[in-house]
Amino acid sequence: MTVFSISYDLNDAERIGTAIGGALMPGDVVALSGDLGAGKTTLARAMLKARGLAGEAPSPTFAIVQPYAPPEVDLPIAHVDLYRIEDANELVELGLDDYVDDGALLIEWPERLGLHGWVDMLTLTISGDGDARTLTAEVPAAWGARWPLR
């Protein structure tokens, strides 16, 4: 596991999300952590846009799982928001492992996963306030040379 820390402002969020989204491969899980309003959904939307999504992706806060499939995107991706999950046992009903078989997962509020997780999960933590943000990325070996933000 390699850790990278990147300081950015909100104007750079789309560029950062686009770079990460462009590197996504089937089987990838990206965990997006941070306080309310930190910019998790902004990064997820940029990742989806990088994979071909036209228009604005709705926040999955109420749906919990918002799936995207070709031809809407070039890689099946499920955008997941676990904010409303109160008990990790509820995750079984979501079938998140099924999305990883041939696509990728973008998970907001991964803290709600409990002990459920993925060995090669890319963990992105956003901190800061106002316009200044810091992205701390825990990059697993599976991402190797394809991590786009060095």
PDB file of C-alpha atoms in Angstrom:
ATOM      1  CA  MET A   1       0.000   0.000   0.000  1.00  0.00           C
ATOM      2  CA  THR A   2       1.345   3.401  -1.032  1.00  0.00           C
ATOM      3  CA  VAL A   3      -0.073   6.638   0.343  1.00  0.00           C
ATOM      4  CA  PHE A   4      -0.251   9.829  -1.700  1.00  0.00           C
ATOM      5  CA  SER A   5      -1.463  13.203  -0.476  1.00  0.00           C
ATOM      6  CA  ILE A   6      -2.634  15.838  -2.948  1.00  0.00           C
ATOM      7  CA  SER A   7      -3.679  19.380  -2.123  1.00  0.00           C
ATOM      8  CA  TYR A   8      -6.212  20.863  -4.504  1.00  0.00           C
ATOM      9  CA  ASP A   9      -9.008  23.367  -4.778  1.00  0.00           C
ATOM     10  CA  LEU A  10     -12.550  22.720  -5.913  1.00  0.00           C
ATOM     11  CA  ASN A  11     -11.684  23.792  -9.469  1.00  0.00           C
ATOM     12  CA  ASP A  12      -9.260  20.837  -9.678  1.00  0.00           C
ATOM     13  CA  ALA A  13     -11.755  18.256  -8.395  1.00  0.00           C
ATOM     14  CA  GLU A  14     -13.055  17.350 -11.837  1.00  0.00           C
ATOM     15  CA  ARG A  15      -9.537  16.948 -13.241  1.00  0.00           C
ATOM     16  CA  ILE A  16      -8.590  14.640 -10.352  1.00  0.00           C
ATOM     17  CA  GLY A  17     -11.791  12.582 -10.635  1.00  0.00           C
ATOM     18  CA  THR A  18     -11.359  12.318 -14.400  1.00  0.00           C
ATOM     19  CA  ALA A  19      -7.803  11.020 -14.007  1.00  0.00           C
ATOM     20  CA  ILE A  20      -8.857   8.360 -11.498  1.00  0.00           C
ATOM     21  CA  GLY A  21     -11.952   7.418 -13.504  1.00  0.00           C
ATOM     22  CA  GLY A  22      -9.860   6.947 -16.631  1.00  0.00           C
ATOM     23  CA  ALA A  23      -7.718   4.391 -14.782  1.00  0.00           C
ATOM     24  CA  LEU A  24     -10.648   2.263 -13.558  1.00  0.00           C
ATOM     25  CA  MET A  25     -10.709  -1.390 -14.564  1.00  0.00           C
ATOM     26  CA  PRO A  26     -13.175  -4.241 -13.973  1.00  0.00           C
ATOM     27  CA  GLY A  27     -12.914  -5.404 -10.375  1.00  0.00           C
ATOM     28  CA  ASP A  28     -11.934  -2.019  -8.961  1.00  0.00           C
ATOM     29  CA  VAL A  29     -13.518  -0.649  -5.809  1.00  0.00           C
ATOM     30  CA  VAL A  30     -12.989   3.016  -4.936  1.00  0.00           C
ATOM     31  CA  ALA A  31     -13.896   4.098  -1.409  1.00  0.00           C
ATOM     32  CA  LEU A  32     -14.632   7.818  -1.011  1.00  0.00           C
ATOM     33  CA  SER A  33     -14.477   9.111   2.554  1.00  0.00           C
ATOM     34  CA  GLY A  34     -14.922  12.581   3.984  1.00  0.00           C
ATOM     35  CA  ASP A  35     -17.332  14.788   5.859  1.00  0.00           C
ATOM     36  CA  LEU A  36     -20.663  15.935   4.430  1.00  0.00           C
ATOM     37  CA  GLY A  37     -19.931  18.385   1.632  1.00  0.00           C
ATOM     38  CA  ALA A  38     -16.279  17.337   1.297  1.00  0.00           C
ATOM     39  CA  GLY A  39     -16.637  16.558  -2.419  1.00  0.00           C
ATOM     40  CA  LYS A  40     -17.087  12.785  -2.588  1.00  0.00           C
ATOM     41  CA  THR A  41     -19.958  12.984  -5.068  1.00  0.00           C
ATOM     42  CA  THR A  42     -18.072  15.562  -7.145  1.00  0.00           C
ATOM     43  CA  LEU A  43     -15.149  13.151  -7.571  1.00  0.00           C
ATOM     44  CA  ALA A  44     -17.482  10.213  -8.302  1.00  0.00           C
ATOM     45  CA  ARG A  45     -19.327  12.246 -10.962  1.00  0.00           C
ATOM     46  CA  ALA A  46     -16.033  13.151 -12.628  1.00  0.00           C
ATOM     47  CA  MET A  47     -15.032   9.456 -12.642  1.00  0.00           C
ATOM     48  CA  LEU A  48     -18.333   8.552 -14.300  1.00  0.00           C
ATOM     49  CA  LYS A  49     -17.908  11.357 -16.839  1.00  0.00           C
ATOM     50  CA  ALA A  50     -14.440  10.006 -17.663  1.00  0.00           C
ATOM     51  CA  ARG A  51     -16.106   6.693 -18.546  1.00  0.00           C
ATOM     52  CA  GLY A  52     -18.520   8.354 -20.964  1.00  0.00           C
ATOM     53  CA  LEU A  53     -21.504   9.404 -18.857  1.00  0.00           C
ATOM     54  CA  ALA A  54     -23.180  12.389 -20.471  1.00  0.00           C
ATOM     55  CA  GLY A  55     -25.062  14.766 -18.233  1.00  0.00           C
ATOM     56  CA  GLU A  56     -25.170  14.953 -14.457  1.00  0.00           C
ATOM     57  CA  ALA A  57     -25.129  11.775 -12.389  1.00  0.00           C
ATOM     58  CA  PRO A  58     -27.718  11.923  -9.617  1.00  0.00           C
ATOM     59  CA  SER A  59     -26.503  11.472  -6.066  1.00  0.00           C
ATOM     60  CA  PRO A  60     -27.337   7.920  -4.948  1.00  0.00           C
ATOM     61  CA  THR A  61     -28.155   9.053  -1.402  1.00  0.00           C
ATOM     62  CA  PHE A  62     -31.774   7.902  -1.600  1.00  0.00           C
ATOM     63  CA  ALA A  63     -31.434   5.082  -4.140  1.00  0.00           C
ATOM     64  CA  ILE A  64     -28.288   3.839  -2.302  1.00  0.00           C
ATOM     65  CA  VAL A  65     -27.036   2.112  -5.485  1.00  0.00           C
ATOM     66  CA  GLN A  66     -27.085   3.855  -8.865  1.00  0.00           C
ATOM     67  CA  PRO A  67     -25.861   1.450 -11.574  1.00  0.00           C
ATOM     68  CA  TYR A  68     -24.509   2.551 -14.947  1.00  0.00           C
ATOM     69  CA  ALA A  69     -23.963   0.167 -17.847  1.00  0.00           C
ATOM     70  CA  PRO A  70     -22.847   0.340 -21.488  1.00  0.00           C
ATOM     71  CA  PRO A  71     -23.596   2.118 -23.726  1.00  0.00           C
ATOM     72  CA  GLU A  72     -24.180   4.843 -21.113  1.00  0.00           C
ATOM     73  CA  VAL A  73     -20.591   4.264 -19.897  1.00  0.00           C
ATOM     74  CA  ASP A  74     -17.789   2.111 -21.305  1.00  0.00           C
ATOM     75  CA  LEU A  75     -17.400   0.086 -18.092  1.00  0.00           C
ATOM     76  CA  PRO A  76     -20.242  -1.061 -15.834  1.00  0.00           C
ATOM     77  CA  ILE A  77     -20.050   1.071 -12.675  1.00  0.00           C
ATOM     78  CA  ALA A  78     -22.208   1.208  -9.578  1.00  0.00           C
ATOM     79  CA  HIS A  79     -22.152   4.488  -7.641  1.00  0.00           C
ATOM     80  CA  VAL A  80     -23.057   3.645  -4.048  1.00  0.00           C
ATOM     81  CA  ASP A  81     -23.873   5.931  -1.124  1.00  0.00           C
ATOM     82  CA  LEU A  82     -23.956   4.108   2.207  1.00  0.00           C
ATOM     83  CA  TYR A  83     -24.850   7.176   4.282  1.00  0.00           C
ATOM     84  CA  ARG A  84     -28.294   5.785   5.162  1.00  0.00           C
ATOM     85  CA  ILE A  85     -27.018   2.289   6.032  1.00  0.00           C
ATOM     86  CA  GLU A  86     -27.252   1.814   9.784  1.00  0.00           C
ATOM     87  CA  ASP A  87     -26.208  -1.810  10.084  1.00  0.00           C
ATOM     88  CA  ALA A  88     -23.567  -3.562   7.963  1.00  0.00           C
ATOM     89  CA  ASN A  89     -25.922  -6.574   7.727  1.00  0.00           C
ATOM     90  CA  GLU A  90     -28.076  -4.491   5.343  1.00  0.00           C
ATOM     91  CA  LEU A  91     -25.263  -4.648   2.769  1.00  0.00           C
ATOM     92  CA  VAL A  92     -26.072  -8.239   1.800  1.00  0.00           C
ATOM     93  CA  GLU A  93     -29.286  -7.042   0.162  1.00  0.00           C
ATOM     94  CA  LEU A  94     -27.351  -4.609  -2.037  1.00  0.00           C
ATOM     95  CA  GLY A  95     -25.344  -7.330  -3.811  1.00  0.00           C
ATOM     96  CA  LEU A  96     -22.271  -5.134  -4.144  1.00  0.00           C
ATOM     97  CA  ASP A  97     -19.959  -8.063  -4.922  1.00  0.00           C
ATOM     98  CA  ASP A  98     -21.968  -8.717  -8.106  1.00  0.00           C
ATOM     99  CA  TYR A  99     -20.977  -5.318  -9.495  1.00  0.00           C
ATOM    100  CA  VAL A 100     -17.263  -6.070  -9.067  1.00  0.00           C
ATOM    101  CA  ASP A 101     -17.419  -9.197 -11.247  1.00  0.00           C
ATOM    102  CA  ASP A 102     -17.307  -7.258 -14.508  1.00  0.00           C
ATOM    103  CA  GLY A 103     -17.368  -3.620 -13.446  1.00  0.00           C
ATOM    104  CA  ALA A 104     -16.329  -1.172 -10.757  1.00  0.00           C
ATOM    105  CA  LEU A 105     -17.764   0.239  -7.543  1.00  0.00           C
ATOM    106  CA  LEU A 106     -17.560   3.834  -6.337  1.00  0.00           C
ATOM    107  CA  ILE A 107     -18.577   3.806  -2.671  1.00  0.00           C
ATOM    108  CA  GLU A 108     -19.307   6.909  -0.633  1.00  0.00           C
ATOM    109  CA  TRP A 109     -19.333   6.490   3.155  1.00  0.00           C
ATOM    110  CA  PRO A 110     -17.330   3.211   3.086  1.00  0.00           C
ATOM    111  CA  GLU A 111     -17.057   3.430   6.880  1.00  0.00           C
ATOM    112  CA  ARG A 112     -20.532   1.847   6.893  1.00  0.00           C
ATOM    113  CA  LEU A 113     -19.147  -1.323   5.291  1.00  0.00           C
ATOM    114  CA  GLY A 114     -18.152  -2.616   8.714  1.00  0.00           C
ATOM    115  CA  LEU A 115     -15.843  -5.571   8.241  1.00  0.00           C
ATOM    116  CA  HIS A 116     -17.004  -6.069   4.648  1.00  0.00           C
ATOM    117  CA  GLY A 117     -14.479  -4.712   2.205  1.00  0.00           C
ATOM    118  CA  TRP A 118     -12.221  -5.620  -0.658  1.00  0.00           C
ATOM    119  CA  VAL A 119      -8.529  -6.411  -0.403  1.00  0.00           C
ATOM    120  CA  ASP A 120      -7.482  -4.162  -3.286  1.00  0.00           C
ATOM    121  CA  MET A 121      -9.845  -1.264  -2.522  1.00  0.00           C
ATOM    122  CA  LEU A 122      -8.528   2.186  -3.430  1.00  0.00           C
ATOM    123  CA  THR A 123      -9.308   4.437  -0.477  1.00  0.00           C
ATOM    124  CA  LEU A 124      -9.662   8.171  -1.087  1.00  0.00           C
ATOM    125  CA  THR A 125     -10.142  10.455   1.914  1.00  0.00           C
ATOM    126  CA  ILE A 126     -11.052  14.096   1.367  1.00  0.00           C
ATOM    127  CA  SER A 127     -10.408  16.658   4.078  1.00  0.00           C
ATOM    128  CA  GLY A 128     -10.410  20.441   4.279  1.00  0.00           C
ATOM    129  CA  ASP A 129     -12.997  23.145   4.006  1.00  0.00           C
ATOM    130  CA  GLY A 130     -13.822  26.173   1.930  1.00  0.00           C
ATOM    131  CA  ASP A 131     -12.093  25.900  -1.419  1.00  0.00           C
ATOM    132  CA  ALA A 132      -8.983  24.072  -0.124  1.00  0.00           C
ATOM    133  CA  ARG A 133      -9.025  20.285  -0.029  1.00  0.00           C
ATOM    134  CA  THR A 134      -6.544  17.496   0.576  1.00  0.00           C
ATOM    135  CA  LEU A 135      -6.980  14.092  -1.009  1.00  0.00           C
ATOM    136  CA  THR A 136      -5.215  11.266   0.783  1.00  0.00           C
ATOM    137  CA  ALA A 137      -5.080   8.163  -1.386  1.00  0.00           C
ATOM    138  CA  GLU A 138      -4.246   4.711  -0.036  1.00  0.00           C
ATOM    139  CA  VAL A 139      -3.238   3.033  -3.273  1.00  0.00           C
ATOM    140  CA  PRO A 140      -3.106  -0.785  -3.211  1.00  0.00           C
ATOM    141  CA  ALA A 141      -0.560  -2.759  -5.202  1.00  0.00           C
ATOM    142  CA  ALA A 142      -3.322  -3.788  -7.649  1.00  0.00           C
ATOM    143  CA  TRP A 143      -3.368  -0.215  -8.934  1.00  0.00           C
ATOM    144  CA  GLY A 144       0.423  -0.352  -9.428  1.00  0.00           C
ATOM    145  CA  ALA A 145       1.621   1.821 -12.267  1.00  0.00           C
ATOM    146  CA  ARG A 146      -1.859   2.912 -13.315  1.00  0.00           C
ATOM    147  CA  TRP A 147      -2.314   5.316 -10.348  1.00  0.00           C
ATOM    148  CA  PRO A 148      -2.617   8.563 -12.329  1.00  0.00           C
ATOM    149  CA  LEU A 149      -1.755  11.190  -9.700  1.00  0.00           C
ATOM    150  CA  ARG A 150       1.933  11.018  -8.824  1.00  0.00           C
TER     151      ARG A 150
END
